Coordinates of N, CA and C in Angstrom, one line a residue:
V1 N -23.1 -15.0 -2.9 CA -22.7 -15.5 -1.6 C -22.9 -14.4 -0.6
D2 N -23.7 -14.7 0.4 CA -24.0 -13.7 1.4 C -24.0 -14.2 2.8
G3 N -23.4 -13.5 3.7 CA -23.5 -13.8 5.2 C -22.8 -15.1 5.6
S4 N -21.6 -15.4 4.9 CA -20.9 -16.6 5.4 C -20.2 -16.4 6.7
S5 N -20.2 -17.4 7.5 CA -19.6 -17.3 8.9 C -18.1 -17.3 8.8
F6 N -17.5 -17.8 7.8 CA -16.1 -17.8 7.6 C -15.7 -17.0 6.3
D7 N -15.1 -17.6 5.3 CA -14.8 -17.0 4.1 C -16.0 -17.1 3.1
G8 N -16.1 -16.1 2.2 CA -17.1 -16.3 1.2 C -16.8 -17.4 0.2
I9 N -15.6 -17.4 -0.3 CA -15.1 -18.5 -1.2 C -13.7 -18.8 -0.8
T10 N -13.4 -20.1 -0.7 CA -12.1 -20.6 -0.3 C -11.6 -21.7 -1.2
T11 N -10.3 -21.6 -1.6 CA -9.7 -22.7 -2.3 C -8.4 -23.1 -1.6
D12 N -8.1 -24.4 -1.5 CA -6.9 -24.9 -0.7 C -6.3 -26.0 -1.5
H13 N -4.9 -25.9 -1.6 CA -4.1 -26.9 -2.3 C -4.6 -27.3 -3.6
G14 N -4.6 -26.3 -4.5 CA -5.1 -26.5 -5.9 C -4.1 -25.9 -6.9
D15 N -4.5 -25.9 -8.2 CA -3.7 -25.3 -9.2 C -4.7 -24.8 -10.3
A16 N -4.3 -23.6 -10.8 CA -5.1 -23.0 -12.0 C -6.6 -22.9 -11.7
V17 N -6.9 -22.5 -10.5 CA -8.3 -22.3 -10.1 C -8.7 -20.9 -10.6
N18 N -9.9 -20.8 -11.1 CA -10.4 -19.5 -11.6 C -11.6 -19.1 -10.8
I19 N -11.6 -18.0 -10.1 CA -12.7 -17.5 -9.3 C -13.1 -16.2 -9.9
S20 N -14.2 -16.2 -10.7 CA -14.6 -15.0 -11.4 C -16.1 -14.7 -11.5
G21 N -16.4 -13.5 -11.5 CA -17.8 -13.1 -11.7 C -18.7 -13.3 -10.6
N22 N -18.2 -13.4 -9.4 CA -19.1 -13.7 -8.2 C -19.4 -12.4 -7.4
T23 N -20.5 -12.4 -6.7 CA -20.8 -11.3 -5.8 C -20.8 -11.9 -4.4
V24 N -19.9 -11.4 -3.5 CA -19.7 -11.8 -2.2 C -20.0 -10.7 -1.2
T25 N -20.9 -10.9 -0.3 CA -21.2 -9.8 0.7 C -21.3 -10.3 2.1
N26 N -20.9 -9.5 3.0 CA -21.2 -9.7 4.5 C -20.6 -11.0 5.0
T27 N -19.3 -11.2 4.7 CA -18.6 -12.3 5.4 C -18.3 -12.0 6.8
H28 N -18.6 -12.9 7.7 CA -18.5 -12.6 9.2 C -17.2 -13.2 9.7
G29 N -16.5 -14.0 8.9 CA -15.2 -14.6 9.4 C -14.0 -13.8 8.9
D30 N -13.3 -14.2 7.9 CA -12.1 -13.6 7.4 C -12.3 -12.8 6.1
S31 N -12.4 -13.6 5.0 CA -12.2 -13.0 3.7 C -13.4 -13.2 2.8
G32 N -13.5 -12.3 1.8 CA -14.4 -12.5 0.7 C -14.0 -13.7 -0.1
V33 N -12.8 -13.6 -0.6 CA -12.2 -14.8 -1.3 C -10.8 -15.1 -0.7
A34 N -10.6 -16.3 -0.4 CA -9.3 -16.8 0.2 C -8.6 -17.9 -0.6
I35 N -7.4 -17.7 -0.9 CA -6.6 -18.6 -1.7 C -5.4 -19.1 -0.9
H36 N -5.4 -20.4 -0.6 CA -4.3 -21.0 0.3 C -3.6 -22.1 -0.5
F37 N -2.3 -22.0 -0.5 CA -1.5 -23.1 -1.1 C -2.0 -23.6 -2.4
T38 N -2.3 -22.6 -3.3 CA -2.9 -22.9 -4.6 C -2.1 -22.1 -5.6
T39 N -1.5 -22.7 -6.6 CA -0.7 -22.1 -7.6 C -1.5 -21.6 -8.8
N40 N -1.0 -20.5 -9.4 CA -1.6 -20.0 -10.7 C -3.1 -19.8 -10.7
A41 N -3.6 -19.3 -9.5 CA -5.0 -19.0 -9.4 C -5.3 -17.6 -10.1
T42 N -6.5 -17.5 -10.5 CA -7.0 -16.2 -11.0 C -8.3 -15.8 -10.2
V43 N -8.3 -14.6 -9.7 CA -9.4 -14.0 -9.0 C -9.8 -12.7 -9.7
D44 N -10.9 -12.8 -10.5 CA -11.1 -11.8 -11.5 C -12.6 -11.4 -11.5
S45 N -12.8 -10.1 -11.5 CA -14.1 -9.5 -11.8 C -15.2 -9.9 -10.8
N46 N -14.8 -10.0 -9.5 CA -15.7 -10.3 -8.5 C -16.1 -8.9 -7.8
H47 N -17.3 -8.9 -7.2 CA -17.8 -7.8 -6.4 C -17.8 -8.3 -4.9
I48 N -17.0 -7.6 -4.1 CA -16.8 -8.1 -2.7 C -17.1 -6.9 -1.8
T49 N -18.1 -7.0 -1.0 CA -18.6 -5.9 -0.1 C -18.7 -6.4 1.3
N50 N -18.2 -5.6 2.3 CA -18.3 -5.9 3.7 C -17.7 -7.2 4.1
A51 N -16.5 -7.4 3.6 CA -15.7 -8.6 4.1 C -15.2 -8.2 5.5
N52 N -15.2 -9.2 6.4 CA -14.8 -8.9 7.8 C -13.4 -8.4 8.0
L53 N -12.4 -9.1 7.3 CA -11.0 -8.7 7.4 C -10.3 -8.4 6.1
L54 N -10.5 -9.3 5.1 CA -9.8 -9.0 3.8 C -10.8 -9.3 2.7
G55 N -10.8 -8.4 1.7 CA -11.6 -8.6 0.5 C -11.1 -9.9 -0.3
V56 N -9.8 -9.9 -0.6 CA -9.1 -11.0 -1.2 C -7.9 -11.3 -0.5
Y57 N -7.7 -12.6 -0.1 CA -6.5 -13.0 0.7 C -5.8 -14.1 0.0
A58 N -4.5 -14.0 -0.2 CA -3.7 -15.1 -0.8 C -2.5 -15.4 0.0
Q59 N -2.3 -16.7 0.3 CA -1.1 -17.1 1.1 C -0.5 -18.3 0.4
N60 N 0.8 -18.3 0.2 CA 1.5 -19.4 -0.5 C 0.7 -19.7 -1.8
A61 N 0.6 -18.7 -2.6 CA -0.2 -18.8 -3.9 C 0.5 -18.3 -5.0
D62 N 1.7 -18.9 -5.3 CA 2.6 -18.5 -6.4 C 1.8 -18.4 -7.7
G63 N 2.1 -17.3 -8.4 CA 1.5 -17.1 -9.8 C 0.1 -16.6 -9.8
I64 N -0.4 -16.1 -8.6 CA -1.7 -15.6 -8.6 C -1.9 -14.3 -9.3
K65 N -3.1 -14.2 -9.9 CA -3.5 -12.9 -10.6 C -4.8 -12.5 -9.9
V66 N -4.8 -11.3 -9.4 CA -6.0 -10.6 -8.8 C -6.3 -9.4 -9.6
T67 N -7.4 -9.5 -10.5 CA -7.6 -8.5 -11.5 C -9.1 -8.1 -11.6
G68 N -9.3 -6.9 -11.8 CA -10.6 -6.4 -12.1 C -11.7 -6.6 -11.1
N69 N -11.3 -6.7 -9.8 CA -12.3 -6.8 -8.7 C -12.7 -5.5 -8.2
I70 N -14.0 -5.4 -7.7 CA -14.5 -4.2 -7.0 C -14.7 -4.6 -5.5
I71 N -13.9 -4.0 -4.7 CA -13.9 -4.4 -3.2 C -14.2 -3.1 -2.4
T72 N -15.3 -3.3 -1.6 CA -15.8 -2.1 -0.9 C -16.0 -2.4 0.6
N73 N -15.6 -1.5 1.4 CA -15.9 -1.6 2.9 C -15.4 -2.8 3.5
T74 N -14.0 -3.0 3.6 CA -13.4 -4.1 4.2 C -13.0 -3.8 5.6
G75 N -13.2 -4.7 6.6 CA -12.9 -4.5 8.0 C -14.1 -4.0 8.7
Y76 N -13.9 -3.8 10.0 CA -15.0 -3.3 10.8 C -14.5 -2.6 12.1
S77 N -15.4 -1.9 12.8 CA -15.0 -1.2 14.0 C -15.6 -1.9 15.2
F78 N -14.9 -1.9 16.3 CA -15.4 -2.5 17.5 C -14.9 -1.7 18.7
G79 N -15.9 -1.3 19.5 CA -15.5 -0.5 20.7 C -14.8 0.8 20.3
G80 N -15.1 1.4 19.2 CA -14.5 2.6 18.8 C -13.2 2.5 18.1
Y81 N -12.7 1.2 17.9 CA -11.4 1.0 17.3 C -11.7 0.3 15.9
N82 N -10.8 0.6 14.9 CA -10.9 -0.1 13.7 C -10.1 -1.4 13.7
V83 N -10.8 -2.5 13.4 CA -10.1 -3.8 13.3 C -9.5 -3.8 11.9
Y84 N -8.2 -4.2 11.8 CA -7.5 -4.0 10.6 C -8.0 -4.8 9.5
G85 N -8.6 -4.2 8.5 CA -9.1 -4.9 7.3 C -8.4 -4.4 6.1
T86 N -8.1 -5.3 5.2 CA -7.3 -4.9 4.0 C -8.1 -5.3 2.7
G87 N -8.1 -4.5 1.7 CA -8.8 -4.8 0.5 C -8.3 -6.0 -0.2
I88 N -6.9 -6.0 -0.5 CA -6.3 -7.2 -1.0 C -5.0 -7.5 -0.2
G89 N -4.9 -8.7 0.3 CA -3.7 -9.0 1.1 C -3.0 -10.3 0.5
V90 N -1.7 -10.2 0.3 CA -0.9 -11.4 -0.2 C 0.3 -11.6 0.7
Q91 N 0.5 -12.9 1.0 CA 1.7 -13.2 1.9 C 2.4 -14.4 1.3
S92 N 3.7 -14.4 1.5 CA 4.6 -15.6 1.2 C 4.3 -16.2 -0.2
T93 N 4.3 -15.3 -1.2 CA 3.9 -15.7 -2.6 C 4.8 -14.9 -3.6
N94 N 5.2 -15.7 -4.6 CA 5.9 -15.1 -5.7 C 5.1 -15.0 -7.0
G95 N 5.5 -14.1 -7.9 CA 4.8 -14.0 -9.2 C 3.4 -13.5 -9.1
V96 N 3.2 -12.4 -8.3 CA 1.9 -11.9 -8.0 C 1.6 -10.8 -9.0
T97 N 0.4 -10.8 -9.5 CA -0.1 -9.7 -10.3 C -1.4 -9.2 -9.7
I98 N -1.4 -7.9 -9.3 CA -2.6 -7.2 -8.8 C -2.9 -6.1 -9.7
K99 N -3.9 -6.2 -10.5 CA -4.1 -5.2 -11.6 C -5.6 -4.9 -11.8
G100 N -5.9 -3.6 -12.0 CA -7.2 -3.1 -12.4 C -8.3 -3.3 -11.4
N101 N -7.9 -3.4 -10.1 CA -8.9 -3.5 -9.1 C -9.3 -2.1 -8.5
H102 N -10.6 -2.1 -8.0 CA -11.1 -0.8 -7.5 C -11.4 -1.1 -6.0
I103 N -10.7 -0.4 -5.1 CA -10.9 -0.6 -3.7 C -11.3 0.7 -3.1
N104 N -12.5 0.7 -2.4 CA -13.0 1.9 -1.8 C -13.5 1.5 -0.4
G105 N -12.7 2.0 0.6 CA -13.1 1.7 2.0 C -12.5 0.5 2.6
A106 N -11.5 0.7 3.5 CA -10.9 -0.4 4.3 C -10.4 0.2 5.6
T107 N -10.5 -0.6 6.7 CA -10.0 -0.1 8.0 C -8.5 -0.3 8.1
G108 N -7.8 -0.9 7.1 CA -6.4 -1.0 7.1 C -5.9 -0.5 5.7
D109 N -4.9 -1.3 5.1 CA -4.4 -0.9 3.8 C -5.3 -1.3 2.7
G110 N -5.2 -0.5 1.6 CA -6.0 -0.9 0.4 C -5.4 -2.2 -0.2
I111 N -4.1 -2.2 -0.4 CA -3.4 -3.4 -0.9 C -2.2 -3.6 0.0
N112 N -2.0 -4.8 0.5 CA -0.9 -5.2 1.3 C -0.2 -6.5 0.8
A113 N 1.0 -6.3 0.3 CA 1.7 -7.5 -0.2 C 3.0 -7.7 0.6
G114 N 3.0 -8.7 1.4 CA 4.2 -9.0 2.2 C 3.9 -9.8 3.5
P115 N 5.0 -10.4 3.9 CA 6.3 -10.4 3.2 C 6.2 -11.2 1.9
I116 N 6.8 -10.7 0.8 CA 6.9 -11.4 -0.5 C 8.2 -12.2 -0.5
N117 N 8.2 -13.4 -0.9 CA 9.4 -14.2 -1.0 C 10.4 -13.6 -1.9
P118 N 11.7 -13.7 -1.5 CA 12.7 -13.1 -2.4 C 12.7 -13.8 -3.8
G119 N 13.0 -13.0 -4.8 CA 13.0 -13.6 -6.2 C 13.5 -12.7 -7.2
S120 N 13.6 -13.1 -8.4 CA 14.1 -12.3 -9.5 C 12.9 -11.4 -10.0
A121 N 13.2 -10.6 -11.0 CA 12.3 -9.6 -11.5 C 10.9 -10.3 -11.9
D122 N 11.0 -11.5 -12.3 CA 9.7 -12.1 -12.8 C 9.0 -12.9 -11.7
T123 N 9.5 -12.9 -10.5 CA 8.9 -13.6 -9.4 C 8.6 -12.7 -8.2
G124 N 8.4 -11.4 -8.5 CA 8.1 -10.5 -7.4 C 6.6 -10.2 -7.4
V125 N 6.2 -8.9 -7.2 CA 4.8 -8.5 -7.2 C 4.7 -7.3 -8.1
T126 N 3.7 -7.4 -9.0 CA 3.3 -6.3 -9.9 C 2.0 -5.7 -9.5
I127 N 1.9 -4.5 -9.1 CA 0.7 -3.8 -8.7 C 0.5 -2.7 -9.6
D128 N -0.5 -2.8 -10.5 CA -0.6 -2.0 -11.7 C -2.1 -1.6 -11.9
S129 N -2.3 -0.3 -12.1 CA -3.6 0.3 -12.6 C -4.7 0.0 -11.7
N130 N -4.5 0.1 -10.4 CA -5.5 -0.1 -9.4 C -6.0 1.3 -8.9
T131 N -7.2 1.4 -8.4 CA -7.6 2.6 -7.7 C -7.9 2.3 -6.2
V132 N -7.5 3.1 -5.3 CA -7.6 2.9 -3.9 C -8.1 4.2 -3.3
D133 N -9.2 4.2 -2.5 CA -9.7 5.4 -1.9 C -10.3 5.1 -0.5
N134 N -10.2 6.0 0.4 CA -10.9 5.9 1.7 C -10.4 4.7 2.5
V135 N -9.1 4.7 2.8 CA -8.6 3.6 3.6 C -7.9 4.2 4.9
K136 N -7.9 3.4 6.0 CA -7.3 3.9 7.2 C -5.9 3.6 7.4
G137 N -5.3 2.8 6.4 CA -3.9 2.5 6.4 C -3.2 3.2 5.2
D138 N -2.3 2.4 4.6 CA -1.6 2.8 3.3 C -2.5 2.5 2.1
G139 N -2.3 3.2 1.0 CA -2.9 2.8 -0.2 C -2.4 1.5 -0.7
I140 N -1.1 1.4 -0.8 CA -0.4 0.2 -1.2 C 0.8 0.1 -0.2
H141 N 1.0 -1.1 0.3 CA 2.1 -1.4 1.2 C 2.7 -2.7 0.8
A142 N 4.0 -2.7 0.4 CA 4.7 -3.9 0.0 C 5.9 -4.1 0.8
I143 N 6.2 -5.4 1.2 CA 7.3 -5.7 2.1 C 8.1 -6.8 1.4
G144 N 9.5 -6.5 1.2 CA 10.4 -7.5 0.7 C 10.2 -7.8 -0.8
G145 N 11.0 -8.7 -1.3 CA 10.8 -9.2 -2.7 C 11.2 -8.1 -3.7
V146 N 10.6 -8.2 -4.9 CA 10.8 -7.3 -6.0 C 9.5 -6.7 -6.3
L147 N 9.4 -5.3 -6.3 CA 8.1 -4.6 -6.4 C 8.1 -3.8 -7.7
S148 N 7.0 -3.9 -8.5 CA 6.7 -2.9 -9.5 C 5.3 -2.4 -9.2
A149 N 5.3 -1.1 -8.9 CA 4.0 -0.4 -8.7 C 3.8 0.7 -9.7
S150 N 2.9 0.6 -10.6 CA 2.8 1.6 -11.6 C 1.4 1.9 -12.0
S151 N 1.1 3.1 -12.4 CA -0.2 3.6 -13.0 C -1.3 3.3 -12.1
N152 N -1.1 3.4 -10.8 CA -2.2 3.3 -9.8 C -2.7 4.7 -9.4
Y153 N -4.0 4.8 -9.1 CA -4.6 6.0 -8.7 C -5.0 5.9 -7.2
I154 N -4.4 6.6 -6.3 CA -4.5 6.4 -4.9 C -5.0 7.7 -4.2
G155 N -6.1 7.7 -3.6 CA -6.6 8.9 -2.9 C -7.2 10.0 -3.8
T156 N -7.3 9.7 -5.1 CA -7.6 10.8 -6.0 C -9.2 11.0 -6.1
L157 N -9.9 10.0 -5.7 CA -11.4 10.1 -5.8 C -12.0 10.5 -4.4
G158 N -11.3 10.5 -3.4 CA -11.8 10.8 -2.0 C -11.4 12.2 -1.6
G159 N -11.9 12.6 -0.4 CA -11.6 14.0 0.0 C -10.2 14.1 0.7
A160 N -10.0 15.2 1.3 CA -8.7 15.4 2.0 C -8.5 14.4 3.1
G161 N -7.3 13.8 3.1 CA -6.9 12.8 4.1 C -7.6 11.5 4.0
N162 N -8.1 11.2 2.8 CA -8.9 9.9 2.7 C -7.9 8.7 2.7
I163 N -6.6 8.9 2.5 CA -5.6 7.8 2.7 C -4.9 8.2 4.0
A164 N -5.2 7.4 5.1 CA -4.8 7.8 6.4 C -3.3 7.5 6.6
G165 N -2.7 6.7 5.8 CA -1.3 6.4 5.9 C -0.5 7.0 4.7
D166 N 0.4 6.2 4.2 CA 1.2 6.7 3.0 C 0.4 6.2 1.7
G167 N 0.7 6.9 0.6 CA 0.1 6.5 -0.6 C 0.6 5.1 -1.1
I168 N 2.0 5.1 -1.2 CA 2.7 3.8 -1.5 C 3.8 3.7 -0.6
E169 N 3.9 2.5 0.1 CA 5.1 2.3 1.0 C 5.7 1.0 0.6
S170 N 7.1 1.0 0.4 CA 7.9 -0.2 0.1 C 8.9 -0.3 1.2
D171 N 9.0 -1.5 1.8 CA 9.9 -1.8 2.9 C 10.8 -3.0 2.5
N172 N 12.1 -2.8 2.6 CA 13.1 -3.8 2.5 C 13.0 -4.6 1.2
S173 N 12.8 -3.9 0.1 CA 12.7 -4.5 -1.2 C 14.0 -4.7 -1.9
N174 N 14.2 -5.8 -2.6 CA 15.4 -6.1 -3.4 C 15.5 -5.1 -4.6
S175 N 14.3 -4.7 -5.1 CA 14.2 -3.8 -6.2 C 12.8 -3.2 -6.1
A176 N 12.7 -1.9 -6.2 CA 11.4 -1.2 -6.2 C 11.3 -0.2 -7.3
Q177 N 10.3 -0.5 -8.2 CA 10.0 0.4 -9.4 C 8.7 1.0 -9.1
I178 N 8.7 2.3 -8.7 CA 7.4 3.0 -8.4 C 7.3 4.2 -9.3
N179 N 6.5 3.9 -10.4 CA 6.5 4.9 -11.5 C 5.1 5.1 -12.0
N180 N 4.9 6.4 -12.5 CA 3.6 6.7 -13.2 C 2.4 6.6 -12.4
N181 N 2.5 6.8 -11.1 CA 1.3 6.7 -10.2 C 0.8 8.1 -9.9
H182 N -0.5 8.2 -9.7 CA -1.2 9.4 -9.2 C -1.6 9.3 -7.8
I183 N -1.1 10.1 -6.9 CA -1.4 10.0 -5.5 C -1.8 11.3 -4.9
A184 N -2.9 11.3 -4.1 CA -3.4 12.5 -3.5 C -4.0 12.3 -2.2
N185 N -4.0 13.3 -1.3 CA -4.8 13.3 -0.1 C -4.4 12.3 0.9
T186 N -3.1 12.2 1.1 CA -2.6 11.3 2.2 C -2.4 12.0 3.5
L187 N -2.6 11.4 4.6 CA -2.2 12.0 5.9 C -0.7 11.7 6.1
G188 N -0.2 10.7 5.5 CA 1.3 10.3 5.6 C 2.0 10.9 4.4
N189 N 3.0 10.2 3.9 CA 3.8 10.5 2.8 C 3.1 10.1 1.5
G190 N 3.4 10.8 0.4 CA 2.9 10.3 -0.9 C 3.5 8.9 -1.2
I191 N 4.8 8.9 -1.2 CA 5.6 7.6 -1.4 C 6.6 7.5 -0.3
F192 N 6.7 6.4 0.4 CA 7.7 6.1 1.4 C 8.4 4.9 1.1
V193 N 9.7 5.0 1.1 CA 10.6 3.8 0.8 C 11.6 3.7 2.0
D194 N 11.5 2.5 2.6 CA 12.4 2.2 3.8 C 13.4 1.2 3.3
P195 N 14.6 1.1 3.8 CA 15.8 0.6 3.1 C 15.5 -0.4 2.0
S196 N 15.6 0.0 0.8 CA 15.4 -0.8 -0.4 C 16.5 -0.5 -1.4
N197 N 16.9 -1.4 -2.2 CA 18.0 -1.2 -3.2 C 17.4 -1.2 -4.6
G198 N 18.1 -0.5 -5.5 CA 17.7 -0.5 -6.9 C 16.3 0.1 -7.0
V199 N 16.2 1.3 -6.5 CA 14.8 2.0 -6.5 C 14.7 3.0 -7.6
S200 N 13.6 2.9 -8.3 CA 13.3 4.0 -9.2 C 11.9 4.6 -8.8
I201 N 11.9 5.9 -8.6 CA 10.7 6.6 -8.3 C 10.6 7.7 -9.4
A202 N 9.7 7.5 -10.4 CA 9.8 8.4 -11.6 C 8.4 8.6 -12.1
N203 N 8.2 9.9 -12.6 CA 7.0 10.2 -13.3 C 5.7 10.0 -12.5
N204 N 5.8 10.2 -11.2 CA 4.6 10.2 -10.4 C 4.0 11.6 -10.2
V205 N 2.7 11.7 -10.0 CA 2.1 12.9 -9.7 C 1.5 12.8 -8.3
I206 N 2.0 13.7 -7.4 CA 1.7 13.6 -6.0 C 1.2 15.0 -5.5
S207 N 0.0 15.0 -4.9 CA -0.5 16.3 -4.4 C -1.2 16.1 -3.1
F208 N -1.0 17.1 -2.2 CA -1.7 17.2 -0.9 C -1.3 16.0 0.0
A209 N 0.0 15.6 0.0 CA 0.5 14.7 1.0 C 0.6 15.4 2.3
G210 N 0.2 14.7 3.4 CA 0.2 15.3 4.7 C 1.6 15.5 5.2
L211 N 2.5 14.6 4.8 CA 3.9 14.7 5.2 C 4.8 15.0 4.0
D212 N 5.7 14.2 3.6 CA 6.6 14.5 2.5 C 5.9 13.9 1.2
G213 N 6.2 14.6 0.1 CA 5.7 14.0 -1.2 C 6.4 12.7 -1.5
I214 N 7.7 12.6 -1.4 CA 8.5 11.4 -1.5 C 9.5 11.4 -0.3
H215 N 9.5 10.3 0.4 CA 10.4 10.1 1.6 C 11.2 8.8 1.4
V216 N 12.5 8.9 1.4 CA 13.3 7.7 1.2 C 14.3 7.6 2.4
E217 N 14.3 6.4 3.1 CA 15.2 6.2 4.2 C 16.1 5.0 3.9
G218 N 17.4 5.3 3.5 CA 18.4 4.3 3.3 C 18.2 3.6 2.0
G219 N 19.2 2.8 1.6 CA 19.2 2.1 0.4 C 20.3 2.5 -0.6
D220 N 20.6 1.6 -1.5 CA 21.6 1.8 -2.5 C 21.0 2.1 -3.9
T221 N 21.5 3.1 -4.6 CA 21.1 3.4 -6.0 C 19.6 3.7 -6.0
V222 N 19.3 4.9 -5.7 CA 17.9 5.4 -5.7 C 17.8 6.4 -6.7
G223 N 16.9 6.2 -7.7 CA 16.6 7.2 -8.7 C 15.3 7.9 -8.5
I224 N 15.3 9.2 -8.4 CA 14.1 10.0 -8.1 C 14.1 11.0 -9.3
N225 N 13.2 10.8 -10.2 CA 13.3 11.6 -11.5 C 11.9 11.9 -12.0
A226 N 11.8 13.2 -12.4 CA 10.6 13.7 -13.2 C 9.3 13.4 -12.5
N227 N 9.3 13.7 -11.2 CA 8.0 13.6 -10.4 C 7.4 15.0 -10.3
A228 N 6.1 15.1 -10.3 CA 5.4 16.4 -10.1 C 4.7 16.3 -8.7
I229 N 5.2 17.2 -7.8 CA 4.8 17.2 -6.4 C 4.3 18.6 -6.0
D230 N 3.1 18.7 -5.5 CA 2.6 20.0 -5.0 C 1.8 19.8 -3.7
H231 N 1.9 20.9 -2.9 CA 1.2 21.0 -1.7 C 1.5 19.9 -0.7
S232 N 2.8 19.6 -0.5 CA 3.2 18.7 0.6 C 3.2 19.4 1.9
G233 N 2.8 18.6 3.0 CA 2.8 19.2 4.3 C 4.2 19.5 4.8
H234 N 5.2 18.6 4.4 CA 6.5 18.8 4.8 C 7.4 19.1 3.6
D235 N 8.4 18.2 3.3 CA 9.2 18.4 2.2 C 8.6 17.8 0.9
G236 N 9.0 18.4 -0.2 CA 8.6 17.7 -1.5 C 9.2 16.4 -1.6
I237 N 10.6 16.4 -1.5 CA 11.4 15.1 -1.6 C 12.4 15.2 -0.4
Y238 N 12.4 14.1 0.4 CA 13.3 13.9 1.5 C 14.0 12.6 1.3
A239 N 15.4 12.6 1.4 CA 16.2 11.4 1.3 C 17.2 11.4 2.4
S240 N 17.3 10.3 3.1 CA 18.3 10.2 4.2 C 19.0 8.8 4.2
G241 N 20.3 8.8 4.3 CA 21.1 7.6 4.4 C 21.1 6.8 3.1
V242 N 21.0 7.6 2.0 CA 21.0 6.9 0.7 C 22.4 7.0 0.1
T243 N 22.9 5.8 -0.4 CA 24.2 5.8 -0.9 C 24.4 6.6 -2.2
E244 N 23.4 6.5 -3.1 CA 23.5 7.2 -4.4 C 22.1 7.6 -4.8
I245 N 22.0 8.9 -5.2 CA 20.8 9.3 -5.8 C 21.0 9.7 -7.3
G246 N 20.4 9.0 -8.2 CA 20.5 9.3 -9.6 C 19.5 8.5 -10.4
R247 N 19.9 8.1 -11.5 CA 19.0 7.3 -12.3 C 19.2 5.8 -12.0
A248 N 18.2 5.2 -11.4 CA 18.3 3.8 -11.0 C 18.0 2.9 -12.2

């Protein structure tokens, strides 16, 4: 699929749709692949290059799995400004799995999930084993809901400052488990958590963060354990307004 004026591939009001093994290039509208009001969809093993705004976009798509895709150069510049383009974007959706994707080049975030609908541990968002490099926003940015972000490699294949924002950012989560990630070469913080409860930040390897290695602002019961942090621009670990720091 090449040169579409809108989305490369779109599905609307369906169930159990499988979009796999496609090559989508040079979309001039919004997304390489767009999923709207479709439950239990799978977007797997697609090659998406030069999507205008989002490589993969899902809205109201409960149970979606976005796995094994290669997404390159999302977004565009106009008049010297970057138009915000995201590798994978998910909104208003529960039960999300984003796993094993390779994202290289975006004018916004590599992965943006939010706002995610509130839910229990099995209806949040799992972001696992992805690689993200050379983005102008955050590597991973999740808002609300229940987050599990683990075993991701962010900024490790690019040069200094190739993640222009934070490596992983979680805002207003009901529970955030950020464990076993490798994060490097951020202009912002390695990991940034803004008021979230039930947070575990453990066994992450963070190097060459432009600001703090780990930065936590507010929240109840925050566990920060067994992280390896080197060459942070500011503090290795900074926590403010946290009710309890221990094992979450």
